[in-house]
Short mmCIF file of C-alpha atoms in Angstrom, two decimals:
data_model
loop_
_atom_site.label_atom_id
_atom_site.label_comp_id
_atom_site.label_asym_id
_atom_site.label_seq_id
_atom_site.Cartn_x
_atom_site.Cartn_y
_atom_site.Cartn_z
CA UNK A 1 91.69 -3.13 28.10
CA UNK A 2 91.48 0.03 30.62
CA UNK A 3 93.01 2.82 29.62
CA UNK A 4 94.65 4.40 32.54
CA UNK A 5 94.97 8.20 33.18
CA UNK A 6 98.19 9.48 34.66
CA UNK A 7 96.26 10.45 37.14
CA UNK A 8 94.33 7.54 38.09
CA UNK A 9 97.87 5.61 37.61
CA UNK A 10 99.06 7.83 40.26
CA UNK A 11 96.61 7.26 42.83
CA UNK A 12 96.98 3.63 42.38
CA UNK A 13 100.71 3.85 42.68
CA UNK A 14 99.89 5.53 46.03
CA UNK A 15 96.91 3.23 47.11
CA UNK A 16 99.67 0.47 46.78
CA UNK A 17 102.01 1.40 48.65
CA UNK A 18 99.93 2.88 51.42
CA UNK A 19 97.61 0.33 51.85
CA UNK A 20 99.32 -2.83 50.25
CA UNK A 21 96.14 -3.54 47.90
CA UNK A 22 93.91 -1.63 45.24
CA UNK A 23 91.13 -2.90 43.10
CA UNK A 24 90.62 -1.64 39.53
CA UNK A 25 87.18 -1.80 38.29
CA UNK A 26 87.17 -2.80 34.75
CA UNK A 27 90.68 -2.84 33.70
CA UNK A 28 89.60 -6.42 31.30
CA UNK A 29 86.45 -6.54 28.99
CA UNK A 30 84.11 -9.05 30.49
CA UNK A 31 84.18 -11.35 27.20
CA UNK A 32 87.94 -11.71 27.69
CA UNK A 33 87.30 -13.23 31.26
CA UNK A 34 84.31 -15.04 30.61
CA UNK A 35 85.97 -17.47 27.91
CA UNK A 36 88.44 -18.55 30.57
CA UNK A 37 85.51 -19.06 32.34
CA UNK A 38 84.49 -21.32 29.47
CA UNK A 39 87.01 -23.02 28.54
CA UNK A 40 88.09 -24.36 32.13
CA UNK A 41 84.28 -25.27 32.42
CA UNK A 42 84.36 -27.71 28.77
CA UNK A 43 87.41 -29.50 30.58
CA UNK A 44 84.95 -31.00 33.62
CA UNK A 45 82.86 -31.22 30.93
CA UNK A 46 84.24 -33.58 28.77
CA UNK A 47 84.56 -36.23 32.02
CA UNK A 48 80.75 -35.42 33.10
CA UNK A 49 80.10 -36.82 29.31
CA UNK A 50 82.46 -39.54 29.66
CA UNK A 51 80.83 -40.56 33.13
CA UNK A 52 76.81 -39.15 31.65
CA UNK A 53 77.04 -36.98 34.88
CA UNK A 54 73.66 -34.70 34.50
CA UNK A 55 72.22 -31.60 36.29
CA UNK A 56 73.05 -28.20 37.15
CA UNK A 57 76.75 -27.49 37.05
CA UNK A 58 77.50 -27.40 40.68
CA UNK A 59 75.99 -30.76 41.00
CA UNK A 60 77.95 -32.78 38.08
CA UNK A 61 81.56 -30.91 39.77
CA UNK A 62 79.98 -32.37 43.27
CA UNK A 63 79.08 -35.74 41.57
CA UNK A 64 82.48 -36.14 39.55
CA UNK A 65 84.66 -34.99 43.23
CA UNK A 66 82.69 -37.60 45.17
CA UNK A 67 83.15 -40.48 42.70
CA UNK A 68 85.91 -39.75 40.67
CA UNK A 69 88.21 -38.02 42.60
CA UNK A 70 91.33 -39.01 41.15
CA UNK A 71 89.63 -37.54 37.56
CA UNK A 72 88.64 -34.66 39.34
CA UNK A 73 91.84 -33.56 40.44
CA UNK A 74 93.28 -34.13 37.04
CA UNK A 75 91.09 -31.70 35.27
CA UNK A 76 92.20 -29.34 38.06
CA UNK A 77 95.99 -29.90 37.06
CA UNK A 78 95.42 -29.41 33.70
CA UNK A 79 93.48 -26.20 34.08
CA UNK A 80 96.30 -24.90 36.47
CA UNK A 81 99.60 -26.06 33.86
CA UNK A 82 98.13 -25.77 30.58
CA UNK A 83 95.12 -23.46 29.91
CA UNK A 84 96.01 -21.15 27.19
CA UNK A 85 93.58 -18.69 27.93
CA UNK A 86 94.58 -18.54 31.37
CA UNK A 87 98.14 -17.91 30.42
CA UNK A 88 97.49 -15.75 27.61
CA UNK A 89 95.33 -13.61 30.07
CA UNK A 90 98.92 -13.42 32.82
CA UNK A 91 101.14 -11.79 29.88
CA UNK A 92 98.39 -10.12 28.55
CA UNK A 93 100.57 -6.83 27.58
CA UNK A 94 98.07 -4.05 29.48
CA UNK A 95 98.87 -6.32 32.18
CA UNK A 96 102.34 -6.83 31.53
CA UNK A 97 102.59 -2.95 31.36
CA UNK A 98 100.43 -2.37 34.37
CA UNK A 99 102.99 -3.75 36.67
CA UNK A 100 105.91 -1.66 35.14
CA UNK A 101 103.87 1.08 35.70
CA UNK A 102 103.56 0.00 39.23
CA UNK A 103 107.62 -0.13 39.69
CA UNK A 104 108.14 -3.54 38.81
CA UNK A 105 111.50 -2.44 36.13
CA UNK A 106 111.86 -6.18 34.73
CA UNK A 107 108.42 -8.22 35.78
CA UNK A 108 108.41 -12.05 35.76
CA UNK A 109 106.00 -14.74 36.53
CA UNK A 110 107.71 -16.26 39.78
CA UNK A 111 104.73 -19.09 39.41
CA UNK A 112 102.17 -20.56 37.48
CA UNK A 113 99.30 -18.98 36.83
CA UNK A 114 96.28 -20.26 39.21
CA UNK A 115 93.02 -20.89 38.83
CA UNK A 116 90.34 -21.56 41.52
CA UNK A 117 86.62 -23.07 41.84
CA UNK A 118 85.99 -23.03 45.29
CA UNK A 119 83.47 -24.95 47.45
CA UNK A 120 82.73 -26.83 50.87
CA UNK A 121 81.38 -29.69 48.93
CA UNK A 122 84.64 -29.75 46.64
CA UNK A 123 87.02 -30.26 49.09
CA UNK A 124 88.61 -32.68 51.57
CA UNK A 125 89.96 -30.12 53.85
CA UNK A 126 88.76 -26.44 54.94
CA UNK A 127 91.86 -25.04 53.42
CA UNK A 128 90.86 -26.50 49.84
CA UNK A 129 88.00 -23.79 49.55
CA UNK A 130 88.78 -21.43 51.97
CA UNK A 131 92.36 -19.91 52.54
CA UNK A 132 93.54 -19.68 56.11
CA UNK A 133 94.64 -15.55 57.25
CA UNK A 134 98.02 -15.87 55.48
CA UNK A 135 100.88 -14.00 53.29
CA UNK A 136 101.79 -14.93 49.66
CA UNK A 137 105.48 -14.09 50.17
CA UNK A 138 106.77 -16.57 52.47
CA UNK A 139 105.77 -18.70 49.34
CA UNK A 140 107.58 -17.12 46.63
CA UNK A 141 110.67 -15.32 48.35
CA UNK A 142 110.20 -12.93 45.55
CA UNK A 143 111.62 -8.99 44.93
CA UNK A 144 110.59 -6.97 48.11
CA UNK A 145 108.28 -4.79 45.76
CA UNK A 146 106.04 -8.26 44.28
CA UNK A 147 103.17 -8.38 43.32
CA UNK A 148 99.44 -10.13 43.35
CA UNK A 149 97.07 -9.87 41.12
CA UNK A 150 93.90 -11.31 41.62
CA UNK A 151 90.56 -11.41 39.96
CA UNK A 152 87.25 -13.04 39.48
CA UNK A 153 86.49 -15.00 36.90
CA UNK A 154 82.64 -14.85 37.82
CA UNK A 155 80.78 -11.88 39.43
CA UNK A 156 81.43 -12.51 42.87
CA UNK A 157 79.18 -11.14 45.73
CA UNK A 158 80.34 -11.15 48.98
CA UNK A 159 78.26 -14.09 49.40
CA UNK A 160 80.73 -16.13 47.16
CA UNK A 161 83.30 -15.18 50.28
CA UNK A 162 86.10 -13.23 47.87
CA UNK A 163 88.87 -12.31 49.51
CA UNK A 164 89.69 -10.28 52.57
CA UNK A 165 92.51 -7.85 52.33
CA UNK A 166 93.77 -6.33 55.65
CA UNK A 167 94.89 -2.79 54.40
CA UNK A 168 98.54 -1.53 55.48
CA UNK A 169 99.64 -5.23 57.11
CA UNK A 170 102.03 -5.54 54.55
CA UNK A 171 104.19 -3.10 56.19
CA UNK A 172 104.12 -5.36 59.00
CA UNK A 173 107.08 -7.64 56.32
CA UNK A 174 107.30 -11.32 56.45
CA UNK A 175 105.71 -12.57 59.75
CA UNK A 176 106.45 -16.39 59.48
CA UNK A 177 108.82 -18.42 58.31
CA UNK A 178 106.74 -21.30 58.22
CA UNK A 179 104.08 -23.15 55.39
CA UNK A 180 101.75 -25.15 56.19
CA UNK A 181 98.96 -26.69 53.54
CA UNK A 182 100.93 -24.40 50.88
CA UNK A 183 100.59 -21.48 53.15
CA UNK A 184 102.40 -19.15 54.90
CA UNK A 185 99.80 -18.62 57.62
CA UNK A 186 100.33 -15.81 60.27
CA UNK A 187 99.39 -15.11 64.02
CA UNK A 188 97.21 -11.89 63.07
CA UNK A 189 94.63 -9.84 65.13
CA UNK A 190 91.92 -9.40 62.56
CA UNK A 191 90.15 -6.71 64.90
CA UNK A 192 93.00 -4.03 64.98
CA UNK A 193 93.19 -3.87 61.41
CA UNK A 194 90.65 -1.86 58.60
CA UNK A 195 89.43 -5.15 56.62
CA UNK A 196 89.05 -4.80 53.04
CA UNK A 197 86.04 -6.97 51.44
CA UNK A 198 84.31 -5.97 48.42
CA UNK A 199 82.19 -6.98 45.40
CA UNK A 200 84.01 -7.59 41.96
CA UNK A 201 82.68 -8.37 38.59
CA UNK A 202 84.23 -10.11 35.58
CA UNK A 203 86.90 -7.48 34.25
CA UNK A 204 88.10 -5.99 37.80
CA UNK A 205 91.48 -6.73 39.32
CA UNK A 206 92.66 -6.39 42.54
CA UNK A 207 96.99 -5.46 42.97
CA UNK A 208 98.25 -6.48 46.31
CA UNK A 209 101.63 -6.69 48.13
CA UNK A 210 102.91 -10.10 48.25
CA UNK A 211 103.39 -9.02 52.37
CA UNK A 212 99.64 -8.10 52.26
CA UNK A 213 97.95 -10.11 55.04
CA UNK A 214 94.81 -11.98 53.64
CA UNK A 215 92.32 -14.80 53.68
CA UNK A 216 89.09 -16.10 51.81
CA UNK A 217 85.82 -15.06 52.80
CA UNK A 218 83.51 -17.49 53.50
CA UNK A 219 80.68 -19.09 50.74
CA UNK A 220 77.29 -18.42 51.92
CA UNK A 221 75.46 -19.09 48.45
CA UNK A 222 76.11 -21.83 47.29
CA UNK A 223 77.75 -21.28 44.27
CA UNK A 224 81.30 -22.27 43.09
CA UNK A 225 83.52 -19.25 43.41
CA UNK A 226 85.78 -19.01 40.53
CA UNK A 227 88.58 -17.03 40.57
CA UNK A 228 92.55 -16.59 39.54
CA UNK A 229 95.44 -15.24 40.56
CA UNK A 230 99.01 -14.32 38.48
CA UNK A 231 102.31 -13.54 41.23
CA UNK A 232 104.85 -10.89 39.58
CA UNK A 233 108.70 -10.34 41.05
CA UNK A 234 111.06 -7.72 39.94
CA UNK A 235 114.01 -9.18 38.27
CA UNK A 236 115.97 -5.57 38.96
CA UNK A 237 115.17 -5.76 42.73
CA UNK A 238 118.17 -5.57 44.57
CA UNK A 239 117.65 -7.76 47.31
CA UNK A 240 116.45 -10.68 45.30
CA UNK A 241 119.23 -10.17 43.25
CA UNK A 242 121.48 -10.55 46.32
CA UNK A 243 119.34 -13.20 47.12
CA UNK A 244 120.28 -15.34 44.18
CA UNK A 245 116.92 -15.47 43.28
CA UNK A 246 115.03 -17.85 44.97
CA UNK A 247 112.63 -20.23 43.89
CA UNK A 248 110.88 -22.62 46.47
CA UNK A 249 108.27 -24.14 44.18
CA UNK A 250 109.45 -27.93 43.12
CA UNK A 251 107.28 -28.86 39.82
CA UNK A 252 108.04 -32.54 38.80
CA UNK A 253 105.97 -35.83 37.77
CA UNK A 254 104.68 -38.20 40.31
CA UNK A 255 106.00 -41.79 40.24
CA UNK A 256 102.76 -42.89 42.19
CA UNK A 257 100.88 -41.90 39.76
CA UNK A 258 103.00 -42.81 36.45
CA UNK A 259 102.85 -46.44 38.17
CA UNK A 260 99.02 -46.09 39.10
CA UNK A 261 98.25 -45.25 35.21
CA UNK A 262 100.91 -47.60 33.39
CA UNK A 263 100.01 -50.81 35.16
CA UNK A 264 96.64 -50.56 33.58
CA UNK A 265 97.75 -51.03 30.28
#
């Protein structure tokens, strides 16, 4: 992991809370990211074999979403509630100390861990593949001081559309009260704001503000854009302790589906 200078801590400290969002070249060694990259790649993989789906990558994940969809989302559950890399990688203890470092006193995961392999073709709806201009927040009704971190799991060129940060909006605070499609989207004038857009490689992290206005870029490649993100509160935050600490994420089985799978045995 990075080793971080006092004073390169202390210019990200300030980056943060200036501009909502700073990115931190090679804080993981690329190995360490590109075996999550693996793993959640053998779990298509072992339905491509099943179904003796063949070609290039991006056409088997195409292939398997277009005719079996229902198997397709599976392997996307299972990758988002049970990859231990993926996990391992969220309480990964540079990390971990990273965001006391940034002011977080007593960090916790306020959700899952989330991984992402974005494309047009592997999705139903525009919002599948490509965010809408939105803040995490709303979401999560975590500690006012919260925390994103997000990161590639690829190399990602601009032409694999990463995301676009809108430096200093999170001072703006919570601009909707409303989700839609799982976000929190926001009435935002993209044009009187700095936007924020750059390459990252596998190893690189981006912090931002949970208020941080943000959105996906768009794919002109391609390629699948892999990516993942880990959300961080502050248990010692005063206001979420008044708050009772929310939590507005409901995880629990699917009777649809529990009937859909029993009643073919």
């Amino acid at each position: 992991m990075k080793f971080l200078l006092v004073e390169q801590l202390s210019e990200i400290k300030r980056k943060l809370a200036e501009d909502g969002v700073v990115v931190i070249p090679g804080f993981f060694k690329p190995e360490l990211i590109e075996k999550i990259h693996q793993q959640a790649k053998a779990i298509f993989q072992i339905q491509f074999d099943k179904h003796n789906i063949k070609g290039d990558y991006l056409s088997q994940m195409v292939e398997l979403f277009e005719n079996h969809l229902d198997t397709f989302i599976n392997c996307g559950k299972l990758i988002q509630t049970g990859l231990i890399e993926l996990y391992q990688l969220a309480v990964n203890p540079s990390l971990i100390q990273l965001t006391k470092d940034l002011g977080l006193e007593f960090p916790n995961m306020c959700t899952r861990p989330m991984l992402f392999f974005n494309h047009p073709k592997l999705a139903k709806q525009e919002h599948f593949y490509k965010t809408p201009i939105h803040q995490d927040w709303v979401s999560m009704l975590a500690s006012d001081d919260s925390i994103v971190v997000w990161l590639p799991i690829i190399d990602l060129t601009l032409e694999h559309g990463p995301v676009i940060f809108y430096p200093g909006s999170h001072k703006l605070g919570p601009l909707t009260g409303q989700i839609e499609n799982g976000f929190a989207e926001v009435d935002f004038d993209r044009n009187a704001w700095p936007k924020l857009q750059v390459p990252v490689n596998q190893g690189d992290i981006v912090v931002f503000s949970t208020l941080l206005v943000h959105e996906s870029g768009q794919i002109t490649n391609n390629q699948i854009r892999w990516s993942c993100h880990f959300r961080y509160t502050n248990m010692k935050d005063p206001s979420f302790i008044d708050n009772g600490f929310p939590h507005p994420y409901i995880h629990k089985p699917s009777q649809e589906i529990i009937d859909k799978y029993l009643k073919k045995s």
